[in-house]
């Protein structure tokens, strides 16, 4: 690996990603495809058209915004600034899985799809049953992905060296049984023990094999579910976002730029009124290198998906020197701006750790109140 290495940290964080050369702000640290990835179950159920392997959109920006806004008369200006290559789209010969290219179709088949291919119209097929059961347990927004878990097991089964593939996956499992159960409680709710066992039984009916038996025990399945919940990297692709980004790169006058920005704002308003925030093709993936990045509330790097598919890019936000740990934020843009107490609460609930990054350490003396409480304290008292 050129420019970085994975090694054990000097704290309780376990592994971390460390620079072996200098990176300036904007430099690309790494790019990688996931071991496996897939759409969320509800996202796929609502027919968000995307490649079943790489999640590349399979509809034009114009068709996308018409569907999301329920306005069939929308005509996007500069529609030709986005190249979709939808002519290369293809499908599985035996099921409804769609792919952006023959390459993705073949990659999916040799990696995991051979073990999972099924008739989606067969309501009694084990794959259909587990997906329907999952959707009843886990309504949007989904924070983990049962289909990703099954693809991980299929990846092990279909690997030319299944023992090595199983060992690679087990490297992600590092929590205690109690920590795993605590996280699954968070993901599934009060009935998590019953639901987890039901999901385990249904998953075992979908896929079986000598090298995945450890993952189908109660403890192993809990660990695998926790793995997907904490290491699954969210992936979002959107034809509309592709068009917006492409239009922003076009040369135009100040007046034209103002008009197009107003038009874009109006489009998003239409979409929000009809579809809410559920506007992207969303899913998750398991990345071998990127998953080694630990969290910081003052990150020196960030992850993005610049190719409108599941290929991730890690880019430096600050100057990173050889020996520095490369850290990203596990929190979204809104949460990262909140108080130390709010950030710590979110990280404890969703990732089961207490952050001791430089920013949190410097704010250790701050009062233990949430950002909402901070805001309410700043508001004047009501006057009768």
GROMACS .gro file of C-alpha atoms in nm:
model
  384
    1UNK     CA    1   0.000   0.000   0.000
    2UNK     CA    2   0.155   0.325  -0.113
    3UNK     CA    3   0.117   0.632   0.108
    4UNK     CA    4  -0.057   0.466   0.404
    5UNK     CA    5  -0.059   0.160   0.626
    6UNK     CA    6  -0.298  -0.014   0.864
    7UNK     CA    7  -0.157  -0.077   1.209
    8UNK     CA    8  -0.264  -0.111   1.571
    9UNK     CA    9  -0.314   0.225   1.744
   10UNK     CA   10  -0.176   0.321   2.085
   11UNK     CA   11  -0.531   0.353   2.222
   12UNK     CA   12  -0.834   0.127   2.265
   13UNK     CA   13  -0.947   0.194   1.907
   14UNK     CA   14  -0.774  -0.113   1.767
   15UNK     CA   15  -0.664  -0.072   1.406
   16UNK     CA   16  -0.614   0.261   1.236
   17UNK     CA   17  -0.505   0.403   0.901
   18UNK     CA   18  -0.175   0.594   0.914
   19UNK     CA   19   0.002   0.808   0.656
   20UNK     CA   20   0.347   0.703   0.535
   21UNK     CA   21   0.391   1.018   0.324
   22UNK     CA   22   0.275   1.379   0.329
   23UNK     CA   23  -0.072   1.466   0.198
   24UNK     CA   24  -0.182   1.821   0.120
   25UNK     CA   25  -0.547   1.930   0.145
   26UNK     CA   26  -0.735   1.791  -0.156
   27UNK     CA   27  -0.492   1.505  -0.220
   28UNK     CA   28  -0.648   1.164  -0.286
   29UNK     CA   29  -0.531   0.914  -0.024
   30UNK     CA   30  -0.700   0.605  -0.165
   31UNK     CA   31  -0.978   0.471  -0.381
   32UNK     CA   32  -1.132   0.126  -0.347
   33UNK     CA   33  -1.430  -0.083  -0.440
   34UNK     CA   34  -1.612  -0.261  -0.157
   35UNK     CA   35  -1.590  -0.630  -0.081
   36UNK     CA   36  -1.967  -0.626  -0.139
   37UNK     CA   37  -2.236  -0.359  -0.152
   38UNK     CA   38  -2.610  -0.334  -0.215
   39UNK     CA   39  -2.916  -0.116  -0.192
   40UNK     CA   40  -3.120  -0.101   0.125
   41UNK     CA   41  -3.423  -0.330   0.115
   42UNK     CA   42  -3.680  -0.051   0.126
   43UNK     CA   43  -3.491   0.151  -0.133
   44UNK     CA   44  -3.500  -0.139  -0.375
   45UNK     CA   45  -3.866  -0.205  -0.294
   46UNK     CA   46  -3.954   0.148  -0.404
   47UNK     CA   47  -3.785   0.075  -0.739
   48UNK     CA   48  -3.496   0.319  -0.715
   49UNK     CA   49  -3.329   0.202  -1.035
   50UNK     CA   50  -2.961   0.127  -0.987
   51UNK     CA   51  -2.706  -0.137  -1.081
   52UNK     CA   52  -2.751  -0.432  -0.846
   53UNK     CA   53  -2.372  -0.457  -0.817
   54UNK     CA   54  -2.219  -0.107  -0.814
   55UNK     CA   55  -2.532   0.105  -0.747
   56UNK     CA   56  -2.478   0.325  -1.054
   57UNK     CA   57  -2.811   0.494  -1.143
   58UNK     CA   58  -3.009   0.333  -1.424
   59UNK     CA   59  -3.236   0.624  -1.506
   60UNK     CA   60  -3.165   0.966  -1.656
   61UNK     CA   61  -3.170   1.278  -1.437
   62UNK     CA   62  -3.484   1.397  -1.613
   63UNK     CA   63  -3.668   1.070  -1.556
   64UNK     CA   64  -3.543   1.064  -1.199
   65UNK     CA   65  -3.670   1.412  -1.110
   66UNK     CA   66  -4.000   1.352  -1.289
   67UNK     CA   67  -4.058   1.036  -1.083
   68UNK     CA   68  -3.954   1.187  -0.751
   69UNK     CA   69  -4.160   1.503  -0.801
   70UNK     CA   70  -4.454   1.337  -0.981
   71UNK     CA   71  -4.427   1.608  -1.246
   72UNK     CA   72  -4.410   1.442  -1.587
   73UNK     CA   73  -4.367   1.771  -1.776
   74UNK     CA   74  -4.028   1.868  -1.628
   75UNK     CA   75  -3.763   1.924  -1.896
   76UNK     CA   76  -3.411   1.971  -1.761
   77UNK     CA   77  -3.191   2.231  -1.931
   78UNK     CA   78  -2.842   2.109  -2.028
   79UNK     CA   79  -2.968   1.751  -1.997
   80UNK     CA   80  -2.689   1.629  -2.223
   81UNK     CA   81  -2.415   1.732  -1.978
   82UNK     CA   82  -2.453   1.396  -1.798
   83UNK     CA   83  -2.343   1.081  -1.980
   84UNK     CA   84  -2.539   0.781  -1.852
   85UNK     CA   85  -2.453   0.507  -2.109
   86UNK     CA   86  -2.780   0.330  -2.033
   87UNK     CA   87  -2.749   0.137  -2.360
   88UNK     CA   88  -2.500  -0.091  -2.181
   89UNK     CA   89  -2.754  -0.185  -1.911
   90UNK     CA   90  -2.834  -0.554  -1.887
   91UNK     CA   91  -3.006  -0.797  -1.654
   92UNK     CA   92  -2.964  -1.139  -1.498
   93UNK     CA   93  -3.097  -1.413  -1.725
   94UNK     CA   94  -3.273  -1.586  -1.435
   95UNK     CA   95  -3.400  -1.305  -1.207
   96UNK     CA   96  -3.489  -0.936  -1.209
   97UNK     CA   97  -3.145  -0.808  -1.106
   98UNK     CA   98  -3.035  -0.518  -1.329
   99UNK     CA   99  -2.677  -0.412  -1.404
  100UNK     CA  100  -2.520  -0.107  -1.563
  101UNK     CA  101  -2.290  -0.324  -1.777
  102UNK     CA  102  -2.194  -0.677  -1.865
  103UNK     CA  103  -1.882  -0.628  -1.650
  104UNK     CA  104  -2.088  -0.563  -1.333
  105UNK     CA  105  -2.316  -0.855  -1.417
  106UNK     CA  106  -2.020  -1.093  -1.438
  107UNK     CA  107  -1.855  -0.946  -1.126
  108UNK     CA  108  -2.174  -0.996  -0.928
  109UNK     CA  109  -2.220  -1.353  -1.052
  110UNK     CA  110  -1.871  -1.472  -0.964
  111UNK     CA  111  -1.861  -1.285  -0.632
  112UNK     CA  112  -2.200  -1.357  -0.471
  113UNK     CA  113  -2.501  -1.355  -0.706
  114UNK     CA  114  -2.482  -1.723  -0.802
  115UNK     CA  115  -2.572  -1.811  -0.442
  116UNK     CA  116  -2.854  -1.556  -0.419
  117UNK     CA  117  -3.027  -1.560  -0.758
  118UNK     CA  118  -3.399  -1.623  -0.711
  119UNK     CA  119  -3.742  -1.551  -0.851
  120UNK     CA  120  -3.849  -1.233  -0.670
  121UNK     CA  121  -4.213  -1.307  -0.758
  122UNK     CA  122  -4.199  -1.630  -0.558
  123UNK     CA  123  -4.343  -1.519  -0.224
  124UNK     CA  124  -4.231  -1.843  -0.058
  125UNK     CA  125  -3.868  -1.833  -0.168
  126UNK     CA  126  -3.639  -1.801   0.139
  127UNK     CA  127  -3.477  -1.488  -0.005
  128UNK     CA  128  -3.815  -1.318  -0.054
  129UNK     CA  129  -3.925  -1.425   0.294
  130UNK     CA  130  -3.618  -1.284   0.473
  131UNK     CA  131  -3.639  -0.953   0.286
  132UNK     CA  132  -4.009  -0.911   0.368
  133UNK     CA  133  -3.949  -1.004   0.732
  134UNK     CA  134  -3.661  -0.756   0.750
  135UNK     CA  135  -3.873  -0.472   0.608
  136UNK     CA  136  -4.135  -0.534   0.875
  137UNK     CA  137  -3.868  -0.516   1.146
  138UNK     CA  138  -3.675  -0.219   1.011
  139UNK     CA  139  -3.866   0.067   0.853
  140UNK     CA  140  -3.683   0.353   0.675
  141UNK     CA  141  -3.446   0.514   0.731
  142UNK     CA  142  -3.248   0.191   0.739
  143UNK     CA  143  -2.932   0.195   0.950
  144UNK     CA  144  -2.814  -0.150   0.854
  145UNK     CA  145  -2.873  -0.394   0.573
  146UNK     CA  146  -2.976  -0.760   0.592
  147UNK     CA  147  -2.903  -0.803   0.221
  148UNK     CA  148  -2.544  -0.687   0.275
  149UNK     CA  149  -2.507  -0.950   0.547
  150UNK     CA  150  -2.632  -1.224   0.314
  151UNK     CA  151  -2.402  -1.104   0.035
  152UNK     CA  152  -2.108  -1.126   0.275
  153UNK     CA  153  -2.194  -1.491   0.341
  154UNK     CA  154  -2.236  -1.556  -0.032
  155UNK     CA  155  -1.898  -1.388  -0.095
  156UNK     CA  156  -1.736  -1.634   0.147
  157UNK     CA  157  -1.910  -1.935  -0.007
  158UNK     CA  158  -1.820  -1.843  -0.365
  159UNK     CA  159  -1.462  -1.738  -0.295
  160UNK     CA  160  -1.184  -1.949  -0.446
  161UNK     CA  161  -1.036  -1.959  -0.093
  162UNK     CA  162  -1.340  -1.955   0.139
  163UNK     CA  163  -1.129  -2.003   0.453
  164UNK     CA  164  -0.928  -1.688   0.373
  165UNK     CA  165  -1.248  -1.500   0.286
  166UNK     CA  166  -1.406  -1.599   0.618
  167UNK     CA  167  -1.091  -1.490   0.803
  168UNK     CA  168  -1.102  -1.152   0.626
  169UNK     CA  169  -1.460  -1.095   0.739
  170UNK     CA  170  -1.380  -1.204   1.094
  171UNK     CA  171  -1.116  -0.930   1.111
  172UNK     CA  172  -1.405  -0.682   1.121
  173UNK     CA  173  -1.563  -0.860   1.422
  174UNK     CA  174  -1.387  -0.728   1.729
  175UNK     CA  175  -1.651  -0.643   1.988
  176UNK     CA  176  -1.758  -0.845   2.290
  177UNK     CA  177  -2.083  -1.044   2.290
  178UNK     CA  178  -2.242  -0.788   2.523
  179UNK     CA  179  -2.138  -0.498   2.300
  180UNK     CA  180  -2.277  -0.675   1.993
  181UNK     CA  181  -2.608  -0.735   2.171
  182UNK     CA  182  -2.624  -0.372   2.286
  183UNK     CA  183  -2.578  -0.252   1.930
  184UNK     CA  184  -2.838  -0.493   1.788
  185UNK     CA  185  -3.079  -0.372   2.057
  186UNK     CA  186  -3.026  -0.023   1.918
  187UNK     CA  187  -3.081  -0.139   1.559
  188UNK     CA  188  -3.381  -0.367   1.607
  189UNK     CA  189  -3.555  -0.237   1.919
  190UNK     CA  190  -3.696  -0.401   2.232
  191UNK     CA  191  -3.778  -0.731   2.061
  192UNK     CA  192  -3.425  -0.761   1.921
  193UNK     CA  193  -3.350  -1.106   2.070
  194UNK     CA  194  -3.658  -1.265   1.912
  195UNK     CA  195  -3.609  -1.077   1.585
  196UNK     CA  196  -3.239  -1.160   1.568
  197UNK     CA  197  -3.302  -1.531   1.609
  198UNK     CA  198  -3.576  -1.518   1.345
  199UNK     CA  199  -3.343  -1.341   1.101
  200UNK     CA  200  -3.072  -1.597   1.173
  201UNK     CA  201  -3.307  -1.886   1.097
  202UNK     CA  202  -3.429  -1.721   0.775
  203UNK     CA  203  -3.073  -1.640   0.665
  204UNK     CA  204  -2.966  -2.001   0.723
  205UNK     CA  205  -3.255  -2.107   0.497
  206UNK     CA  206  -3.117  -1.879   0.222
  207UNK     CA  207  -2.753  -1.978   0.235
  208UNK     CA  208  -2.547  -2.251   0.396
  209UNK     CA  209  -2.191  -2.381   0.375
  210UNK     CA  210  -1.903  -2.521   0.576
  211UNK     CA  211  -1.711  -2.194   0.598
  212UNK     CA  212  -2.003  -1.978   0.715
  213UNK     CA  213  -2.129  -2.200   0.997
  214UNK     CA  214  -1.954  -1.983   1.259
  215UNK     CA  215  -2.160  -1.685   1.138
  216UNK     CA  216  -2.488  -1.876   1.168
  217UNK     CA  217  -2.454  -1.954   1.539
  218UNK     CA  218  -2.643  -1.714   1.771
  219UNK     CA  219  -2.319  -1.541   1.877
  220UNK     CA  220  -2.171  -1.538   1.527
  221UNK     CA  221  -2.485  -1.397   1.367
  222UNK     CA  222  -2.509  -1.126   1.632
  223UNK     CA  223  -2.145  -1.033   1.565
  224UNK     CA  224  -2.205  -1.027   1.189
  225UNK     CA  225  -2.512  -0.806   1.229
  226UNK     CA  226  -2.311  -0.572   1.452
  227UNK     CA  227  -2.031  -0.573   1.192
  228UNK     CA  228  -2.272  -0.463   0.920
  229UNK     CA  229  -2.423  -0.200   1.150
  230UNK     CA  230  -2.093  -0.037   1.243
  231UNK     CA  231  -1.865  -0.105   0.945
  232UNK     CA  232  -2.123  -0.077   0.669
  233UNK     CA  233  -2.038   0.246   0.486
  234UNK     CA  234  -2.341   0.433   0.360
  235UNK     CA  235  -2.353   0.476  -0.018
  236UNK     CA  236  -2.581   0.714  -0.203
  237UNK     CA  237  -2.611   0.772  -0.578
  238UNK     CA  238  -2.846   1.010  -0.755
  239UNK     CA  239  -2.900   1.103  -1.124
  240UNK     CA  240  -3.032   1.441  -1.009
  241UNK     CA  241  -2.716   1.507  -0.806
  242UNK     CA  242  -2.506   1.401  -1.108
  243UNK     CA  243  -2.688   1.659  -1.322
  244UNK     CA  244  -2.657   1.933  -1.056
  245UNK     CA  245  -2.282   1.869  -1.023
  246UNK     CA  246  -2.235   1.866  -1.402
  247UNK     CA  247  -2.432   2.190  -1.446
  248UNK     CA  248  -2.222   2.358  -1.177
  249UNK     CA  249  -1.914   2.295  -1.392
  250UNK     CA  250  -2.061   2.462  -1.704
  251UNK     CA  251  -1.944   2.806  -1.810
  252UNK     CA  252  -2.227   3.061  -1.803
  253UNK     CA  253  -2.293   3.426  -1.724
  254UNK     CA  254  -2.368   3.545  -1.371
  255UNK     CA  255  -2.733   3.597  -1.464
  256UNK     CA  256  -2.758   3.247  -1.614
  257UNK     CA  257  -2.592   3.102  -1.305
  258UNK     CA  258  -2.841   3.279  -1.080
  259UNK     CA  259  -3.135   3.152  -1.286
  260UNK     CA  260  -3.010   2.792  -1.294
  261UNK     CA  261  -2.950   2.796  -0.916
  262UNK     CA  262  -3.305   2.918  -0.858
  263UNK     CA  263  -3.431   2.644  -1.089
  264UNK     CA  264  -3.231   2.378  -0.901
  265UNK     CA  265  -3.373   2.503  -0.569
  266UNK     CA  266  -3.723   2.473  -0.715
  267UNK     CA  267  -3.656   2.117  -0.832
  268UNK     CA  268  -3.544   2.009  -0.487
  269UNK     CA  269  -3.851   2.177  -0.339
  270UNK     CA  270  -4.077   1.977  -0.573
  271UNK     CA  271  -3.894   1.656  -0.482
  272UNK     CA  272  -3.905   1.725  -0.108
  273UNK     CA  273  -4.279   1.797  -0.119
  274UNK     CA  274  -4.349   1.466  -0.291
  275UNK     CA  275  -4.074   1.228  -0.174
  276UNK     CA  276  -3.929   1.396   0.136
  277UNK     CA  277  -3.560   1.332   0.192
  278UNK     CA  278  -3.588   0.985   0.036
  279UNK     CA  279  -3.440   1.101  -0.294
  280UNK     CA  280  -3.120   0.903  -0.349
  281UNK     CA  281  -3.052   0.541  -0.431
  282UNK     CA  282  -2.920   0.443  -0.090
  283UNK     CA  283  -2.741   0.138   0.039
  284UNK     CA  284  -2.420   0.032   0.209
  285UNK     CA  285  -2.095  -0.149   0.143
  286UNK     CA  286  -1.813  -0.315   0.334
  287UNK     CA  287  -1.474  -0.159   0.252
  288UNK     CA  288  -1.153  -0.327   0.363
  289UNK     CA  289  -0.923  -0.021   0.372
  290UNK     CA  290  -1.161   0.266   0.438
  291UNK     CA  291  -1.317   0.080   0.731
  292UNK     CA  292  -0.981   0.105   0.909
  293UNK     CA  293  -1.030   0.484   0.937
  294UNK     CA  294  -1.117   0.580   1.292
  295UNK     CA  295  -1.341   0.869   1.389
  296UNK     CA  296  -1.240   1.220   1.485
  297UNK     CA  297  -1.467   1.517   1.558
  298UNK     CA  298  -1.202   1.722   1.378
  299UNK     CA  299  -1.127   1.490   1.084
  300UNK     CA  300  -0.829   1.533   0.852
  301UNK     CA  301  -0.992   1.333   0.569
  302UNK     CA  302  -1.333   1.266   0.420
  303UNK     CA  303  -1.493   0.994   0.211
  304UNK     CA  304  -1.699   1.053  -0.104
  305UNK     CA  305  -1.834   0.870  -0.408
  306UNK     CA  306  -1.723   1.082  -0.706
  307UNK     CA  307  -1.800   0.823  -0.974
  308UNK     CA  308  -2.173   0.786  -0.898
  309UNK     CA  309  -2.124   0.422  -0.804
  310UNK     CA  310  -1.994   0.228  -0.503
  311UNK     CA  311  -1.625   0.317  -0.555
  312UNK     CA  312  -1.514   0.521  -0.254
  313UNK     CA  313  -1.252   0.796  -0.250
  314UNK     CA  314  -1.069   0.913   0.061
  315UNK     CA  315  -0.937   1.269   0.031
  316UNK     CA  316  -0.728   1.482   0.269
  317UNK     CA  317  -0.901   1.780   0.431
  318UNK     CA  318  -0.589   1.908   0.607
  319UNK     CA  319  -0.215   1.864   0.577
  320UNK     CA  320  -0.131   1.510   0.688
  321UNK     CA  321   0.227   1.424   0.775
  322UNK     CA  322   0.398   1.081   0.774
  323UNK     CA  323   0.301   0.897   1.093
  324UNK     CA  324  -0.027   1.090   1.138
  325UNK     CA  325  -0.343   0.885   1.181
  326UNK     CA  326  -0.591   0.943   0.899
  327UNK     CA  327  -0.934   1.002   1.053
  328UNK     CA  328  -1.281   1.071   0.915
  329UNK     CA  329  -1.602   1.176   1.088
  330UNK     CA  330  -1.863   0.910   1.154
  331UNK     CA  331  -2.112   1.190   1.220
  332UNK     CA  332  -2.304   1.385   0.956
  333UNK     CA  333  -2.239   1.754   0.886
  334UNK     CA  334  -2.512   1.869   1.123
  335UNK     CA  335  -2.415   1.648   1.416
  336UNK     CA  336  -2.042   1.724   1.389
  337UNK     CA  337  -2.119   2.092   1.462
  338UNK     CA  338  -2.305   2.015   1.783
  339UNK     CA  339  -2.176   2.016   2.141
  340UNK     CA  340  -1.927   1.764   2.272
  341UNK     CA  341  -2.199   1.604   2.485
  342UNK     CA  342  -2.431   1.562   2.182
  343UNK     CA  343  -2.151   1.413   1.973
  344UNK     CA  344  -2.046   1.174   2.249
  345UNK     CA  345  -2.406   1.062   2.300
  346UNK     CA  346  -2.451   0.989   1.928
  347UNK     CA  347  -2.123   0.797   1.905
  348UNK     CA  348  -2.198   0.595   2.218
  349UNK     CA  349  -2.543   0.497   2.093
  350UNK     CA  350  -2.446   0.408   1.737
  351UNK     CA  351  -2.080   0.300   1.760
  352UNK     CA  352  -2.036   0.208   2.130
  353UNK     CA  353  -1.729   0.416   2.203
  354UNK     CA  354  -1.633   0.737   2.376
  355UNK     CA  355  -1.438   0.979   2.159
  356UNK     CA  356  -1.107   1.115   2.288
  357UNK     CA  357  -1.005   1.304   1.975
  358UNK     CA  358  -0.817   1.633   2.007
  359UNK     CA  359  -1.137   1.837   1.977
  360UNK     CA  360  -1.324   1.634   2.240
  361UNK     CA  361  -1.027   1.645   2.476
  362UNK     CA  362  -1.002   2.023   2.445
  363UNK     CA  363  -1.376   2.051   2.524
  364UNK     CA  364  -1.368   1.807   2.818
  365UNK     CA  365  -1.454   2.085   3.065
  366UNK     CA  366  -1.767   2.187   2.871
  367UNK     CA  367  -2.097   2.125   3.054
  368UNK     CA  368  -2.266   1.792   2.983
  369UNK     CA  369  -2.572   1.925   2.801
  370UNK     CA  370  -2.697   1.857   2.452
  371UNK     CA  371  -2.684   2.118   2.180
  372UNK     CA  372  -3.063   2.159   2.198
  373UNK     CA  373  -3.032   2.236   2.567
  374UNK     CA  374  -2.753   2.484   2.490
  375UNK     CA  375  -2.981   2.660   2.243
  376UNK     CA  376  -3.276   2.668   2.482
  377UNK     CA  377  -3.061   2.822   2.755
  378UNK     CA  378  -2.970   3.104   2.517
  379UNK     CA  379  -3.333   3.184   2.444
  380UNK     CA  380  -3.495   3.461   2.654
  381UNK     CA  381  -3.755   3.361   2.910
  382UNK     CA  382  -4.118   3.408   2.811
  383UNK     CA  383  -4.259   3.741   2.923
  384UNK     CA  384  -4.614   3.735   3.058
   0.00000   0.00000   0.00000
